mmCIF file of C-alpha atoms in Angstrom:
data_model
loop_
_atom_site.group_PDB
_atom_site.id
_atom_site.type_symbol
_atom_site.label_atom_id
_atom_site.label_comp_id
_atom_site.label_asym_id
_atom_site.label_seq_id
_atom_site.Cartn_x
_atom_site.Cartn_y
_atom_site.Cartn_z
ATOM 1 C CA UNK A 29 31.437 -60.628 67.115
ATOM 2 C CA UNK A 30 29.269 -59.175 64.366
ATOM 3 C CA UNK A 31 27.079 -59.870 62.514
ATOM 4 C CA UNK A 32 25.349 -61.876 65.182
ATOM 5 C CA UNK A 33 21.937 -63.089 66.206
ATOM 6 C CA UNK A 34 21.046 -62.715 69.862
ATOM 7 C CA UNK A 35 18.802 -65.495 71.130
ATOM 8 C CA UNK A 36 16.762 -64.996 74.282
ATOM 9 C CA UNK A 37 16.056 -68.549 75.409
ATOM 10 C CA UNK A 38 14.041 -67.290 78.391
ATOM 11 C CA UNK A 39 11.524 -65.703 76.026
ATOM 12 C CA UNK A 40 11.428 -68.889 73.964
ATOM 13 C CA UNK A 41 10.754 -70.938 77.090
ATOM 14 C CA UNK A 42 7.882 -68.582 77.985
ATOM 15 C CA UNK A 43 6.431 -68.913 74.474
ATOM 16 C CA UNK A 44 6.742 -72.708 74.615
ATOM 17 C CA UNK A 45 4.916 -73.062 77.927
ATOM 18 C CA UNK A 46 2.200 -70.608 76.861
ATOM 19 C CA UNK A 47 1.545 -72.417 73.575
ATOM 20 C CA UNK A 48 1.486 -75.829 75.193
ATOM 21 C CA UNK A 49 -0.935 -74.600 77.865
ATOM 22 C CA UNK A 50 -3.320 -73.109 75.276
ATOM 23 C CA UNK A 51 -3.275 -76.290 73.199
ATOM 24 C CA UNK A 52 -3.618 -78.571 76.236
ATOM 25 C CA UNK A 53 -6.870 -76.789 77.154
ATOM 26 C CA UNK A 54 -8.222 -78.034 73.794
ATOM 27 C CA UNK A 55 -6.789 -81.572 74.247
ATOM 28 C CA UNK A 56 -4.164 -80.880 71.587
ATOM 29 C CA UNK A 57 -0.531 -81.980 71.837
ATOM 30 C CA UNK A 58 2.250 -79.931 70.269
ATOM 31 C CA UNK A 59 5.162 -81.170 68.184
ATOM 32 C CA UNK A 60 8.165 -78.823 68.350
ATOM 33 C CA UNK A 61 9.225 -77.968 64.787
ATOM 34 C CA UNK A 62 12.903 -77.226 65.297
ATOM 35 C CA UNK A 63 14.155 -76.951 61.703
ATOM 36 C CA UNK A 64 14.792 -73.200 61.996
ATOM 37 C CA UNK A 65 17.331 -73.944 64.738
ATOM 38 C CA UNK A 66 19.531 -76.105 62.474
ATOM 39 C CA UNK A 67 19.949 -78.716 65.169
ATOM 40 C CA UNK A 68 21.142 -76.247 67.825
ATOM 41 C CA UNK A 69 21.252 -78.330 71.014
ATOM 42 C CA UNK A 70 21.655 -75.371 73.360
ATOM 43 C CA UNK A 71 18.268 -73.903 72.463
ATOM 44 C CA UNK A 72 16.416 -77.170 71.980
ATOM 45 C CA UNK A 73 17.463 -78.616 75.336
ATOM 46 C CA UNK A 74 16.234 -75.418 77.016
ATOM 47 C CA UNK A 75 12.687 -75.634 75.589
ATOM 48 C CA UNK A 76 11.938 -79.174 74.424
ATOM 49 C CA UNK A 77 10.935 -80.508 77.838
ATOM 50 C CA UNK A 78 8.333 -77.789 78.372
ATOM 51 C CA UNK A 79 5.704 -80.360 77.429
ATOM 52 C CA UNK A 80 6.191 -81.029 73.720
ATOM 53 C CA UNK A 81 5.013 -84.422 72.482
ATOM 54 C CA UNK A 82 7.640 -84.768 69.743
ATOM 55 C CA UNK A 83 10.773 -83.126 68.391
ATOM 56 C CA UNK A 84 10.111 -82.593 64.685
ATOM 57 C CA UNK A 85 12.544 -81.567 61.959
ATOM 58 C CA UNK A 86 12.707 -81.717 58.180
ATOM 59 C CA UNK A 87 16.401 -82.645 58.065
ATOM 60 C CA UNK A 88 17.718 -86.019 59.196
ATOM 61 C CA UNK A 89 21.100 -84.436 59.887
ATOM 62 C CA UNK A 90 19.544 -82.257 62.591
ATOM 63 C CA UNK A 91 17.707 -85.159 64.202
ATOM 64 C CA UNK A 92 20.878 -87.266 64.158
ATOM 65 C CA UNK A 93 22.656 -84.448 65.993
ATOM 66 C CA UNK A 94 19.866 -84.481 68.600
ATOM 67 C CA UNK A 95 19.707 -88.256 69.085
ATOM 68 C CA UNK A 96 20.697 -88.007 72.771
ATOM 69 C CA UNK A 97 17.648 -85.868 73.630
ATOM 70 C CA UNK A 98 15.109 -88.267 75.092
ATOM 71 C CA UNK A 99 11.902 -87.356 73.272
ATOM 72 C CA UNK A 100 10.194 -89.038 70.274
ATOM 73 C CA UNK A 101 11.674 -87.766 66.998
ATOM 74 C CA UNK A 102 9.535 -86.937 63.957
ATOM 75 C CA UNK A 103 10.748 -86.424 60.368
ATOM 76 C CA UNK A 104 8.625 -83.702 58.771
ATOM 77 C CA UNK A 105 9.745 -83.841 55.144
ATOM 78 C CA UNK A 106 8.597 -86.917 53.233
ATOM 79 C CA UNK A 107 11.447 -89.462 53.359
ATOM 80 C CA UNK A 108 13.542 -90.348 50.342
ATOM 81 C CA UNK A 109 13.566 -94.058 49.562
ATOM 82 C CA UNK A 110 17.371 -93.867 49.512
ATOM 83 C CA UNK A 111 17.429 -92.797 53.189
ATOM 84 C CA UNK A 112 14.894 -95.300 54.540
ATOM 85 C CA UNK A 113 17.460 -97.055 56.733
ATOM 86 C CA UNK A 114 18.589 -93.745 58.299
ATOM 87 C CA UNK A 115 14.996 -92.655 58.841
ATOM 88 C CA UNK A 116 14.221 -95.789 60.837
ATOM 89 C CA UNK A 117 17.503 -95.556 62.771
ATOM 90 C CA UNK A 118 17.032 -91.886 63.639
ATOM 91 C CA UNK A 119 13.316 -91.231 64.005
ATOM 92 C CA UNK A 120 10.312 -92.750 65.707
ATOM 93 C CA UNK A 121 7.761 -91.215 63.325
ATOM 94 C CA UNK A 122 7.823 -89.955 59.758
ATOM 95 C CA UNK A 123 5.284 -88.165 57.566
ATOM 96 C CA UNK A 124 4.474 -90.107 54.402
ATOM 97 C CA UNK A 125 2.337 -90.095 51.264
ATOM 98 C CA UNK A 126 3.876 -92.725 48.930
ATOM 99 C CA UNK A 127 3.355 -96.484 49.278
ATOM 100 C CA UNK A 128 6.752 -97.282 47.724
ATOM 101 C CA UNK A 129 8.495 -95.228 50.393
ATOM 102 C CA UNK A 130 6.422 -96.781 53.183
ATOM 103 C CA UNK A 131 7.372 -100.241 51.917
ATOM 104 C CA UNK A 132 11.045 -99.228 51.975
ATOM 105 C CA UNK A 133 10.613 -98.042 55.575
ATOM 106 C CA UNK A 134 8.922 -101.345 56.393
ATOM 107 C CA UNK A 135 11.856 -103.298 54.972
ATOM 108 C CA UNK A 136 14.352 -101.143 56.896
ATOM 109 C CA UNK A 137 12.349 -101.556 60.108
ATOM 110 C CA UNK A 138 12.224 -105.316 59.580
ATOM 111 C CA UNK A 139 16.003 -105.436 59.194
ATOM 112 C CA UNK A 140 16.385 -103.418 62.387
ATOM 113 C CA UNK A 141 13.798 -105.504 64.236
ATOM 114 C CA UNK A 142 11.650 -102.505 65.110
ATOM 115 C CA UNK A 143 8.315 -100.882 64.330
ATOM 116 C CA UNK A 144 8.285 -97.520 62.570
ATOM 117 C CA UNK A 145 5.339 -95.178 63.037
ATOM 118 C CA UNK A 146 3.974 -93.139 60.148
ATOM 119 C CA UNK A 147 1.575 -90.232 59.865
ATOM 120 C CA UNK A 148 -0.149 -90.447 56.500
ATOM 121 C CA UNK A 149 -0.469 -86.973 55.009
ATOM 122 C CA UNK A 150 -3.584 -85.778 53.164
ATOM 123 C CA UNK A 151 -3.613 -82.817 50.784
ATOM 124 C CA UNK A 152 -6.748 -80.809 51.561
ATOM 125 C CA UNK A 153 -6.173 -78.399 48.680
ATOM 126 C CA UNK A 154 -2.938 -76.518 49.410
ATOM 127 C CA UNK A 155 -1.278 -78.775 46.822
ATOM 128 C CA UNK A 156 1.905 -79.600 48.640
ATOM 129 C CA UNK A 157 2.442 -83.114 50.042
ATOM 130 C CA UNK A 158 -0.224 -85.694 50.727
ATOM 131 C CA UNK A 159 -2.809 -87.997 49.213
ATOM 132 C CA UNK A 160 -5.365 -85.756 47.515
ATOM 133 C CA UNK A 161 -8.419 -85.835 49.750
ATOM 134 C CA UNK A 162 -10.874 -86.319 46.877
ATOM 135 C CA UNK A 163 -9.209 -89.564 45.757
ATOM 136 C CA UNK A 164 -10.207 -93.052 46.897
ATOM 137 C CA UNK A 165 -7.595 -93.636 49.584
ATOM 138 C CA UNK A 166 -9.017 -96.759 51.252
ATOM 139 C CA UNK A 167 -7.069 -99.210 49.093
ATOM 140 C CA UNK A 168 -3.899 -97.280 50.014
ATOM 141 C CA UNK A 169 -4.722 -97.663 53.719
ATOM 142 C CA UNK A 170 -5.444 -101.359 53.277
ATOM 143 C CA UNK A 171 -2.025 -101.920 51.728
ATOM 144 C CA UNK A 172 -0.298 -99.987 54.529
ATOM 145 C CA UNK A 173 -2.036 -102.107 57.148
ATOM 146 C CA UNK A 174 -0.544 -105.288 55.655
ATOM 147 C CA UNK A 175 3.007 -104.110 56.471
ATOM 148 C CA UNK A 176 4.220 -105.861 59.625
ATOM 149 C CA UNK A 177 6.808 -103.288 60.682
ATOM 150 C CA UNK A 178 4.772 -100.148 60.021
ATOM 151 C CA UNK A 179 2.382 -98.638 62.550
ATOM 152 C CA UNK A 180 -0.216 -96.307 61.025
ATOM 153 C CA UNK A 181 0.111 -93.869 63.900
ATOM 154 C CA UNK A 182 -2.199 -91.235 62.474
ATOM 155 C CA UNK A 183 -3.062 -88.843 59.675
ATOM 156 C CA UNK A 184 -2.223 -85.201 59.109
ATOM 157 C CA UNK A 185 -2.379 -82.269 56.764
ATOM 158 C CA UNK A 186 -0.334 -79.216 55.893
ATOM 159 C CA UNK A 187 -1.808 -75.859 54.866
ATOM 160 C CA UNK A 188 -0.587 -72.332 53.929
ATOM 161 C CA UNK A 189 2.969 -73.448 53.061
ATOM 162 C CA UNK A 190 2.582 -73.570 49.269
ATOM 163 C CA UNK A 191 -0.860 -72.572 48.044
ATOM 164 C CA UNK A 192 -1.630 -70.232 50.931
ATOM 165 C CA UNK A 193 -4.849 -72.103 51.720
ATOM 166 C CA UNK A 194 -6.068 -71.045 55.162
ATOM 167 C CA UNK A 195 -7.104 -73.745 57.630
ATOM 168 C CA UNK A 196 -10.687 -73.275 58.803
ATOM 169 C CA UNK A 197 -13.343 -75.359 60.533
ATOM 170 C CA UNK A 198 -14.695 -76.875 57.303
ATOM 171 C CA UNK A 199 -11.247 -77.601 55.877
ATOM 172 C CA UNK A 200 -10.061 -79.419 59.015
ATOM 173 C CA UNK A 201 -13.406 -81.180 59.262
ATOM 174 C CA UNK A 202 -12.468 -82.845 55.959
ATOM 175 C CA UNK A 203 -9.536 -84.407 57.822
ATOM 176 C CA UNK A 204 -11.868 -85.585 60.596
ATOM 177 C CA UNK A 205 -14.142 -87.155 57.970
ATOM 178 C CA UNK A 206 -11.134 -89.064 56.567
ATOM 179 C CA UNK A 207 -10.247 -90.215 60.087
ATOM 180 C CA UNK A 208 -13.778 -91.438 60.728
ATOM 181 C CA UNK A 209 -13.932 -93.341 57.448
ATOM 182 C CA UNK A 210 -10.561 -95.041 58.021
ATOM 183 C CA UNK A 211 -11.385 -96.027 61.603
ATOM 184 C CA UNK A 212 -14.831 -97.342 60.654
ATOM 185 C CA UNK A 213 -13.691 -99.242 57.554
ATOM 186 C CA UNK A 214 -10.711 -100.974 59.157
ATOM 187 C CA UNK A 215 -11.818 -101.079 62.807
ATOM 188 C CA UNK A 216 -8.685 -99.296 64.030
ATOM 189 C CA UNK A 217 -7.967 -96.273 66.209
ATOM 190 C CA UNK A 218 -5.671 -93.533 64.897
ATOM 191 C CA UNK A 219 -3.680 -91.956 67.716
ATOM 192 C CA UNK A 220 -2.677 -88.704 66.012
ATOM 193 C CA UNK A 221 -4.837 -86.375 63.932
ATOM 194 C CA UNK A 222 -2.390 -83.585 63.132
ATOM 195 C CA UNK A 223 -4.225 -80.457 62.010
ATOM 196 C CA UNK A 224 -1.355 -78.459 60.584
ATOM 197 C CA UNK A 225 1.116 -75.850 61.727
ATOM 198 C CA UNK A 226 1.152 -72.371 63.278
ATOM 199 C CA UNK A 227 -1.464 -71.239 60.756
ATOM 200 C CA UNK A 228 -4.073 -73.319 62.614
ATOM 201 C CA UNK A 229 -3.559 -71.525 65.925
ATOM 202 C CA UNK A 230 -6.007 -68.697 65.242
ATOM 203 C CA UNK A 231 -8.775 -71.326 65.284
ATOM 204 C CA UNK A 232 -8.020 -71.964 68.954
ATOM 205 C CA UNK A 233 -8.649 -68.329 69.863
ATOM 206 C CA UNK A 234 -11.923 -68.391 67.920
ATOM 207 C CA UNK A 235 -12.872 -71.812 69.340
ATOM 208 C CA UNK A 236 -13.230 -73.055 65.770
ATOM 209 C CA UNK A 237 -10.917 -76.065 65.654
ATOM 210 C CA UNK A 238 -12.907 -79.277 65.086
ATOM 211 C CA UNK A 239 -13.129 -81.797 67.896
ATOM 212 C CA UNK A 240 -10.843 -84.685 67.043
ATOM 213 C CA UNK A 241 -7.840 -82.616 65.928
ATOM 214 C CA UNK A 242 -5.384 -83.584 68.658
ATOM 215 C CA UNK A 243 -1.982 -82.417 67.413
ATOM 216 C CA UNK A 244 -0.355 -79.350 65.866
ATOM 217 C CA UNK A 245 3.190 -79.019 64.552
ATOM 218 C CA UNK A 246 4.418 -75.636 65.786
ATOM 219 C CA UNK A 247 7.548 -73.687 64.898
ATOM 220 C CA UNK A 248 7.006 -70.086 63.791
ATOM 221 C CA UNK A 249 4.553 -69.185 66.567
ATOM 222 C CA UNK A 250 7.041 -70.406 69.155
ATOM 223 C CA UNK A 251 10.034 -68.598 67.708
ATOM 224 C CA UNK A 252 8.444 -65.389 66.416
ATOM 225 C CA UNK A 253 5.263 -65.123 68.477
ATOM 226 C CA UNK A 254 2.697 -65.093 65.671
ATOM 227 C CA UNK A 255 0.177 -67.309 63.972
ATOM 228 C CA UNK A 256 0.812 -67.675 60.262
ATOM 229 C CA UNK A 257 -2.621 -67.675 58.674
ATOM 230 C CA UNK A 258 -2.935 -63.895 58.968
ATOM 231 C CA UNK A 259 0.465 -62.987 60.430
ATOM 232 C CA UNK A 260 -0.911 -61.650 63.706
ATOM 233 C CA UNK A 261 0.793 -61.771 67.073
ATOM 234 C CA UNK A 262 -0.604 -64.715 69.020
ATOM 235 C CA UNK A 263 -1.604 -64.855 72.683
ATOM 236 C CA UNK A 264 0.836 -62.173 73.885
ATOM 237 C CA UNK A 265 3.866 -64.244 72.927
ATOM 238 C CA UNK A 266 7.264 -62.610 72.604
ATOM 239 C CA UNK A 267 8.065 -61.615 69.017
ATOM 240 C CA UNK A 268 11.651 -60.518 69.723
ATOM 241 C CA UNK A 269 13.372 -63.655 70.998
ATOM 242 C CA UNK A 270 15.752 -63.395 68.014
ATOM 243 C CA UNK A 271 17.468 -60.074 67.223
ATOM 244 C CA UNK A 272 19.995 -59.610 64.418
ATOM 245 C CA UNK A 273 22.782 -57.097 65.047
ATOM 246 C CA UNK A 274 25.129 -55.913 62.296
ATOM 247 C CA UNK A 275 27.873 -53.280 62.049
ATOM 248 C CA UNK A 276 28.031 -50.247 59.789
ATOM 249 C CA UNK A 277 31.128 -50.338 57.581
ATOM 250 C CA UNK A 278 30.374 -47.267 55.440
ATOM 251 C CA UNK A 279 28.386 -44.055 55.981
ATOM 252 C CA UNK A 280 28.323 -41.523 53.102
ATOM 253 C CA UNK A 281 26.126 -38.933 51.430
ATOM 254 C CA UNK A 282 25.334 -40.141 47.902
ATOM 255 C CA UNK A 283 22.669 -39.870 45.198
ATOM 256 C CA UNK A 284 19.751 -42.250 45.630
ATOM 257 C CA UNK A 285 19.601 -43.176 41.925
ATOM 258 C CA UNK A 286 22.436 -44.947 40.053
ATOM 259 C CA UNK A 287 24.332 -42.990 37.433
ATOM 260 C CA UNK A 288 24.727 -44.763 34.081
ATOM 261 C CA UNK A 289 22.918 -47.392 32.015
ATOM 262 C CA UNK A 290 21.029 -49.833 34.237
ATOM 263 C CA UNK A 291 20.685 -53.547 33.524
ATOM 264 C CA UNK A 292 21.069 -56.656 35.721
ATOM 265 C CA UNK A 293 22.421 -56.569 39.261
ATOM 266 C CA UNK A 294 24.691 -59.238 40.780
ATOM 267 C CA UNK A 295 21.698 -61.547 41.297
ATOM 268 C CA UNK A 296 20.526 -61.322 37.679
ATOM 269 C CA UNK A 297 17.607 -58.940 38.242
ATOM 270 C CA UNK A 298 17.019 -55.434 36.931
ATOM 271 C CA UNK A 299 16.758 -53.245 40.057
ATOM 272 C CA UNK A 300 13.765 -50.948 40.543
ATOM 273 C CA UNK A 301 15.118 -47.911 42.353
ATOM 274 C CA UNK A 302 13.256 -44.743 43.320
ATOM 275 C CA UNK A 303 15.028 -41.399 42.912
ATOM 276 C CA UNK A 304 14.731 -39.619 46.283
ATOM 277 C CA UNK A 305 17.564 -37.193 45.676
ATOM 278 C CA UNK A 306 20.736 -37.115 47.801
ATOM 279 C CA UNK A 307 20.599 -39.275 50.917
ATOM 280 C CA UNK A 308 22.772 -40.459 53.776
ATOM 281 C CA UNK A 309 23.514 -44.077 52.987
ATOM 282 C CA UNK A 310 24.983 -46.826 55.136
ATOM 283 C CA UNK A 311 26.379 -50.257 54.382
ATOM 284 C CA UNK A 312 26.192 -53.198 56.803
ATOM 285 C CA UNK A 313 28.692 -56.053 56.930
ATOM 286 C CA UNK A 314 26.077 -58.666 56.064
ATOM 287 C CA UNK A 315 24.469 -59.578 52.756
ATOM 288 C CA UNK A 316 22.157 -61.791 50.758
ATOM 289 C CA UNK A 317 24.444 -64.763 51.320
ATOM 290 C CA UNK A 318 23.249 -64.597 54.943
ATOM 291 C CA UNK A 319 19.754 -63.097 54.665
ATOM 292 C CA UNK A 320 17.629 -61.416 52.024
ATOM 293 C CA UNK A 321 16.986 -57.753 52.931
ATOM 294 C CA UNK A 322 13.203 -58.185 52.568
ATOM 295 C CA UNK A 323 13.307 -60.545 55.555
ATOM 296 C CA UNK A 324 14.583 -57.852 57.950
ATOM 297 C CA UNK A 325 12.519 -55.522 60.156
ATOM 298 C CA UNK A 326 14.520 -52.422 61.219
ATOM 299 C CA UNK A 327 14.475 -51.453 64.907
ATOM 300 C CA UNK A 328 15.827 -47.931 64.428
ATOM 301 C CA UNK A 329 15.690 -44.884 62.188
ATOM 302 C CA UNK A 330 16.948 -46.521 59.022
ATOM 303 C CA UNK A 331 15.313 -48.023 55.942
ATOM 304 C CA UNK A 332 16.554 -50.967 53.906
ATOM 305 C CA UNK A 333 16.956 -49.999 50.261
ATOM 306 C CA UNK A 334 18.805 -52.994 48.827
ATOM 307 C CA UNK A 335 21.775 -55.265 49.007
ATOM 308 C CA UNK A 336 24.280 -57.557 47.348
ATOM 309 C CA UNK A 337 25.774 -60.878 48.385
ATOM 310 C CA UNK A 338 28.001 -59.264 51.051
ATOM 311 C CA UNK A 339 26.288 -55.934 51.802
ATOM 312 C CA UNK A 340 22.951 -54.549 52.925
ATOM 313 C CA UNK A 341 22.414 -50.908 51.956
ATOM 314 C CA UNK A 342 20.406 -48.534 54.125
ATOM 315 C CA UNK A 343 18.959 -45.058 54.072
ATOM 316 C CA UNK A 344 20.072 -43.558 57.389
ATOM 317 C CA UNK A 345 17.535 -41.196 58.930
ATOM 318 C CA UNK A 346 19.458 -40.477 62.129
ATOM 319 C CA UNK A 347 23.100 -39.578 62.819
ATOM 320 C CA UNK A 348 24.826 -42.952 62.584
ATOM 321 C CA UNK A 349 28.592 -43.373 62.236
ATOM 322 C CA UNK A 350 31.039 -46.089 61.228
ATOM 323 C CA UNK A 351 31.116 -48.894 63.798
ATOM 324 C CA UNK A 352 27.552 -48.368 65.020
ATOM 325 C CA UNK A 353 25.603 -51.576 65.611
ATOM 326 C CA UNK A 354 22.113 -51.646 64.097
ATOM 327 C CA UNK A 355 19.373 -54.054 65.184
ATOM 328 C CA UNK A 356 16.621 -55.907 63.330
ATOM 329 C CA UNK A 357 13.840 -58.324 63.990
ATOM 330 C CA UNK A 358 13.441 -60.993 61.324
ATOM 331 C CA UNK A 359 10.642 -62.972 59.724
ATOM 332 C CA UNK A 360 10.594 -66.777 59.561
ATOM 333 C CA UNK A 361 12.414 -67.199 56.202
ATOM 334 C CA UNK A 362 15.024 -64.736 57.434
ATOM 335 C CA UNK A 363 15.502 -66.582 60.706
ATOM 336 C CA UNK A 364 15.916 -69.829 58.782
ATOM 337 C CA UNK A 365 18.624 -68.201 56.647
ATOM 338 C CA UNK A 366 20.461 -66.653 59.599
ATOM 339 C CA UNK A 367 20.482 -69.809 61.695
ATOM 340 C CA UNK A 368 21.780 -71.786 58.714
ATOM 341 C CA UNK A 369 24.575 -69.337 57.827
ATOM 342 C CA UNK A 370 27.924 -70.216 59.408
ATOM 343 C CA UNK A 371 28.950 -66.561 59.111
ATOM 344 C CA UNK A 372 26.425 -65.377 61.713
ATOM 345 C CA UNK A 373 27.521 -65.656 65.347
ATOM 346 C CA UNK A 374 24.906 -67.050 67.717
ATOM 347 C CA UNK A 375 24.824 -65.353 71.128
ATOM 348 C CA UNK A 376 22.631 -66.717 73.937
ATOM 349 C CA UNK A 377 21.076 -64.337 76.422
#
């Protein structure tokens, strides 16, 4: 049953309740960002009713698989016009930034005799999705408000994911200023002001999150126990709820530097290898098709030195033998890869 990822749902449940409690003290609801789980019902059903306001995912396929779970569903990735009908059928809320897409959602909602909620995204400088905050957005809002089957549920922003821009008090206050202008201009009340993802959590500890931010979309902090602005462990959460285990299939003493003319490897890059002299080397039965080696954190006396599509190559410091099982923690991109790979067994503790 290797390679496998061992999932401790008890630790995840602890993390969920702790996060929700911390946010509730600041009048902030939490949307569970489940995309890293690839629609895994076993885990989601264990944690989703801990007090999350929404179940949020970037893939419609995952949300369709979870349709029987009775909690409002949120689509995180901006919808494609071509999937407007599915979005309305599957989700209660979607994040949006384009009027053409919102009109397509309105038409689909009209056909289905329902109202679809949207959170209008604003780009505060990270330069991923959203209306750029320095533009005149009021005419956009006015057009949205004319659509009979669309409910402007709220506004939101996303930071750190592309440009690495850190959320801070002033940055999130820009979102509050947008909220205030929209509510004043159109005499409406926005229910959700979503102040970002796990990178905003450090502001809670420092009591620096602006009043009025009432929602966060949380994934990485729940699953890996850390905020993502500075990569620090958050609020004594578990950081080992997911452990990768893989089996050694070769252990040999070899040179550390290749012999011969060096050019591209199997992934089209010229490897940069340090000559450390002879070393004890091991090969694991897992490779870049499942997870990139840089996304692994060794939990024993071994160092990752490289890999190919089917193998990860190690420097073995201790006396390991063929058949030994080696363990690793993973970062968020690595967890996303592992949970998506059909070659990794998922074991629930």
